[in-house]
Tab-separated table of C-alpha atoms in Angstrom:
chain	number	residue	atom	x	y	z
A	1	LEU	CA	0.165	-2.401	25.363
A	2	ALA	CA	2.969	-2.724	22.864
A	3	GLY	CA	4.614	0.047	20.930
A	4	ALA	CA	5.511	0.085	17.288
A	5	ARG	CA	8.339	-2.417	16.338
A	6	LEU	CA	10.801	-0.317	14.786
A	7	ALA	CA	14.022	-2.182	15.404
A	8	GLN	CA	15.281	-4.065	12.283
A	9	THR	CA	12.947	-2.054	10.248
A	10	ARG	CA	13.096	-2.443	6.553
A	11	LEU	CA	11.446	0.943	6.011
A	12	THR	CA	13.452	3.733	4.202
A	13	LEU	CA	14.183	6.966	5.965
A	14	VAL	CA	11.165	8.519	4.126
A	15	ALA	CA	8.765	5.743	5.068
A	16	PHE	CA	9.963	5.713	8.535
A	17	THR	CA	9.557	9.373	9.038
A	18	ALA	CA	5.997	9.138	7.443
A	19	TYR	CA	5.203	6.271	9.858
A	20	VAL	CA	6.552	8.132	13.005
A	21	ARG	CA	4.556	11.216	11.973
A	22	ASN	CA	1.332	9.399	11.023
A	23	PRO	CA	1.238	5.972	12.629
A	24	ARG	CA	-1.656	3.507	12.340
A	25	PRO	CA	-4.578	4.174	14.549
A	26	GLY	CA	-4.166	2.286	18.030
A	27	GLY	CA	-0.299	2.135	17.783
A	28	MET	CA	2.060	4.675	18.988
A	29	PRO	CA	1.209	8.215	19.221
A	30	PRO	CA	2.370	10.488	16.287
A	31	PHE	CA	5.486	12.539	16.696
A	32	ARG	CA	5.197	15.581	14.652
A	33	ALA	CA	7.991	17.851	13.413
A	34	LYS	CA	7.063	20.365	16.414
A	35	LEU	CA	8.096	17.571	18.772
A	36	ILE	CA	11.071	16.102	16.974
A	37	ALA	CA	12.707	17.659	13.993
A	38	ASP	CA	13.445	15.844	10.811
A	39	LYS	CA	17.234	15.933	11.488
A	40	ASP	CA	16.678	14.411	14.862
A	41	LEU	CA	14.437	11.704	13.528
A	42	ALA	CA	17.024	10.899	10.851
A	43	ASP	CA	19.493	10.402	13.770
A	44	VAL	CA	17.042	8.112	15.423
A	45	TYR	CA	16.658	6.164	12.387
A	46	ALA	CA	20.467	6.021	11.703
A	47	TYR	CA	20.889	4.684	15.197
A	48	ILE	CA	18.136	1.987	14.857
A	49	LYS	CA	19.675	0.804	11.621
A	50	THR	CA	22.880	-0.057	13.807
A	51	PHE	CA	21.094	-2.631	15.838
A	52	PRO	CA	22.155	-6.068	15.028
A	53	GLU	CA	19.665	-8.703	13.585
A	54	PRO	CA	18.294	-10.997	16.334
A	55	PRO	CA	19.507	-14.552	16.035
A	56	ALA	CA	17.402	-17.042	14.060
A	57	VAL	CA	15.087	-19.330	16.321
A	58	LYS	CA	17.216	-22.328	15.100
A	59	ASP	CA	20.231	-20.770	16.924
A	60	VAL	CA	18.536	-20.185	20.137
A	61	PRO	CA	18.943	-23.422	22.208
A	62	LEU	CA	16.272	-22.824	24.757
A	63	LEU	CA	13.793	-22.300	21.740
A	64	ASN	CA	14.732	-25.686	20.154
A	65	GLN	CA	14.131	-27.917	23.281
């Protein structure tokens, strides 16, 4: 079972918050404001945005054999 792929998200903070609060059925559970405050969710978003982009497939030698 895989969770939502939120790293390298292109979502805005508003869209990210909406997704976390009301994810698609079958994905991750919803995290309502009672569980995580909007300010804390904004901090999570800011942290996720610091993640570097993964390398391109062409730049990973093992994937190019």
